[in-house]
mmCIF file of C-alpha atoms in Angstrom:
data_model
loop_
_atom_site.group_PDB
_atom_site.id
_atom_site.type_symbol
_atom_site.label_atom_id
_atom_site.label_comp_id
_atom_site.label_asym_id
_atom_site.label_seq_id
_atom_site.Cartn_x
_atom_site.Cartn_y
_atom_site.Cartn_z
ATOM 1 C CA MET A 2 26.829 22.087 1.965
ATOM 2 C CA ALA A 3 24.756 19.675 -0.090
ATOM 3 C CA VAL A 4 21.735 20.669 -2.123
ATOM 4 C CA ILE A 5 18.851 18.243 -1.862
ATOM 5 C CA VAL A 6 15.884 18.387 -4.193
ATOM 6 C CA LYS A 7 12.607 17.256 -2.675
ATOM 7 C CA TYR A 8 9.278 16.812 -4.400
ATOM 8 C CA VAL A 9 6.292 17.433 -2.151
ATOM 9 C CA VAL A 10 2.847 16.097 -2.985
ATOM 10 C CA GLU A 11 0.217 18.395 -1.538
ATOM 11 C CA ARG A 12 -3.561 18.029 -1.509
ATOM 12 C CA ASN A 13 -5.965 20.738 -0.340
ATOM 13 C CA GLY A 14 -3.140 22.613 1.364
ATOM 14 C CA VAL A 15 -1.983 19.523 3.270
ATOM 15 C CA GLU A 16 1.432 17.991 2.631
ATOM 16 C CA ARG A 17 0.803 14.323 1.921
ATOM 17 C CA MET A 18 4.236 12.925 1.083
ATOM 18 C CA THR A 19 7.770 13.983 0.161
ATOM 19 C CA PHE A 20 9.871 12.233 -2.478
ATOM 20 C CA THR A 21 13.397 12.548 -3.824
ATOM 21 C CA SER A 22 12.388 11.651 -7.385
ATOM 22 C CA LYS A 23 9.890 13.431 -9.594
ATOM 23 C CA LYS A 24 8.751 10.109 -11.062
ATOM 24 C CA GLU A 25 7.745 8.753 -7.635
ATOM 25 C CA ALA A 26 6.020 12.022 -6.714
ATOM 26 C CA ASP A 27 4.049 12.024 -9.979
ATOM 27 C CA ALA A 28 3.026 8.383 -9.474
ATOM 28 C CA TYR A 29 1.819 9.110 -5.929
ATOM 29 C CA ASP A 30 -0.059 12.193 -7.119
ATOM 30 C CA LYS A 31 -1.743 10.135 -9.844
ATOM 31 C CA MET A 32 -2.700 7.504 -7.247
ATOM 32 C CA LEU A 33 -4.302 10.253 -5.142
ATOM 33 C CA ASP A 34 -6.233 11.448 -8.230
ATOM 34 C CA VAL A 35 -7.564 7.917 -8.746
ATOM 35 C CA ALA A 36 -8.471 7.634 -5.044
ATOM 36 C CA GLU A 37 -10.332 10.943 -5.213
ATOM 37 C CA ALA A 38 -12.333 9.740 -8.219
ATOM 38 C CA LEU A 39 -13.101 6.463 -6.446
ATOM 39 C CA GLU A 40 -14.337 8.358 -3.383
ATOM 40 C CA GLY A 41 -16.930 10.044 -5.579
ATOM 41 C CA MET A 42 -18.041 6.670 -6.902
ATOM 42 C CA LEU A 43 -18.137 5.057 -3.442
ATOM 43 C CA ASP A 44 -20.319 7.883 -2.118
ATOM 44 C CA LYS A 45 -23.005 6.726 -4.587
ATOM 45 C CA VAL A 46 -23.071 3.074 -3.508
ATOM 46 C CA ASP A 47 -25.891 1.784 -1.335
ATOM 47 C CA VAL A 48 -23.598 0.621 1.456
ATOM 48 C CA PRO A 49 -23.425 2.574 4.708
ATOM 49 C CA LEU A 50 -19.795 3.717 5.003
ATOM 50 C CA SER A 51 -18.387 6.539 7.048
ATOM 51 C CA GLU A 52 -16.415 9.295 5.332
ATOM 52 C CA GLN A 53 -13.188 7.841 6.778
ATOM 53 C CA GLN A 54 -14.041 4.353 5.513
ATOM 54 C CA VAL A 55 -14.780 5.693 2.025
ATOM 55 C CA GLU A 56 -11.466 7.575 1.997
ATOM 56 C CA SER A 57 -9.480 4.569 3.237
ATOM 57 C CA LEU A 58 -11.169 2.150 0.855
ATOM 58 C CA ALA A 59 -10.648 4.465 -2.113
ATOM 59 C CA LEU A 60 -6.964 4.888 -1.268
ATOM 60 C CA GLU A 61 -6.419 1.129 -0.964
ATOM 61 C CA MET A 62 -8.252 0.499 -4.227
ATOM 62 C CA ALA A 63 -6.089 3.118 -5.935
ATOM 63 C CA LYS A 64 -2.922 1.469 -4.587
ATOM 64 C CA TYR A 65 -3.917 -1.845 -6.158
ATOM 65 C CA LYS A 66 -5.745 -0.442 -9.193
ATOM 66 C CA ASP A 67 -4.005 -2.767 -11.650
ATOM 67 C CA ASP A 68 -5.196 -5.811 -9.695
ATOM 68 C CA PHE A 69 -8.743 -4.406 -9.502
ATOM 69 C CA ILE A 70 -8.765 -3.656 -13.226
ATOM 70 C CA SER A 71 -7.686 -7.189 -14.136
ATOM 71 C CA VAL A 72 -10.326 -8.705 -11.846
ATOM 72 C CA LEU A 73 -13.017 -6.447 -13.298
ATOM 73 C CA LYS A 74 -11.956 -7.567 -16.775
ATOM 74 C CA GLY A 75 -12.575 -11.180 -15.741
ATOM 75 C CA SER A 76 -9.075 -12.348 -14.851
ATOM 76 C CA LYS A 77 -8.368 -14.240 -11.682
ATOM 77 C CA PRO A 78 -6.670 -12.234 -8.937
ATOM 78 C CA THR A 79 -2.945 -12.693 -8.636
ATOM 79 C CA VAL A 80 -1.908 -14.316 -5.393
ATOM 80 C CA GLU A 81 1.477 -13.413 -4.013
ATOM 81 C CA LYS A 82 3.488 -16.472 -3.132
ATOM 82 C CA GLU A 83 5.248 -16.546 0.186
ATOM 83 C CA PRO A 84 8.995 -16.944 -0.106
ATOM 84 C CA LYS A 85 10.200 -20.483 0.474
ATOM 85 C CA LYS A 86 11.628 -21.081 3.901
ATOM 86 C CA THR A 87 15.018 -22.639 3.781
ATOM 87 C CA THR A 88 15.957 -24.897 6.630
ATOM 88 C CA LYS A 89 19.346 -24.027 7.947
ATOM 89 C CA LYS A 90 21.359 -25.932 10.480
ATOM 90 C CA ALA A 91 20.949 -23.075 12.963
ATOM 91 C CA ASP A 92 17.149 -23.209 12.559
ATOM 92 C CA VAL A 93 17.115 -26.927 13.291
ATOM 93 C CA GLU A 94 19.320 -26.479 16.341
ATOM 94 C CA ASP A 95 17.060 -23.684 17.635
ATOM 95 C CA ASP A 96 14.125 -26.103 17.526
ATOM 96 C CA LYS A 97 15.988 -28.413 19.920
ATOM 97 C CA VAL A 98 16.564 -25.669 22.512
ATOM 98 C CA THR A 99 14.078 -25.406 25.352
ATOM 99 C CA ALA A 100 13.360 -21.926 26.659
ATOM 100 C CA ILE A 101 14.304 -21.277 30.277
ATOM 101 C CA LYS A 102 11.483 -19.939 32.415
ATOM 102 C CA GLN A 103 12.355 -16.893 34.459
ATOM 103 C CA ALA A 104 11.093 -16.646 37.985
#
C-alpha cells in the first residue's frame, strides 16, 4: 500500500483545491488571499458588478498579479507570442485533400 500526502486548500469550510506539493498549495492559498483582498477593493468601485463578477474578476486579477503590478508601475503589458507553426510535408498534403461529403 502506498502512502500519498495531499495538501488541501480550504476556504470558509469549502475545499477549494488539492495539491501533492506544499509549495503549490501555499502559492494557491496566497493567490486566494490576494483575490479576497481585491474583492474588498472592487466592492468600493463605482461600477455595477454582481457578487459573482467581483469574485471572478478578483480571482483572475490575482492569477495575473505580476502582470497587473508591472502595468500599474508603468510598464507595457507582456504579450505572449504564439508558437511558430512549422509546415510539415503531411500538413501540405492535407491541404490538397478534399473532404468527402456524406449523404
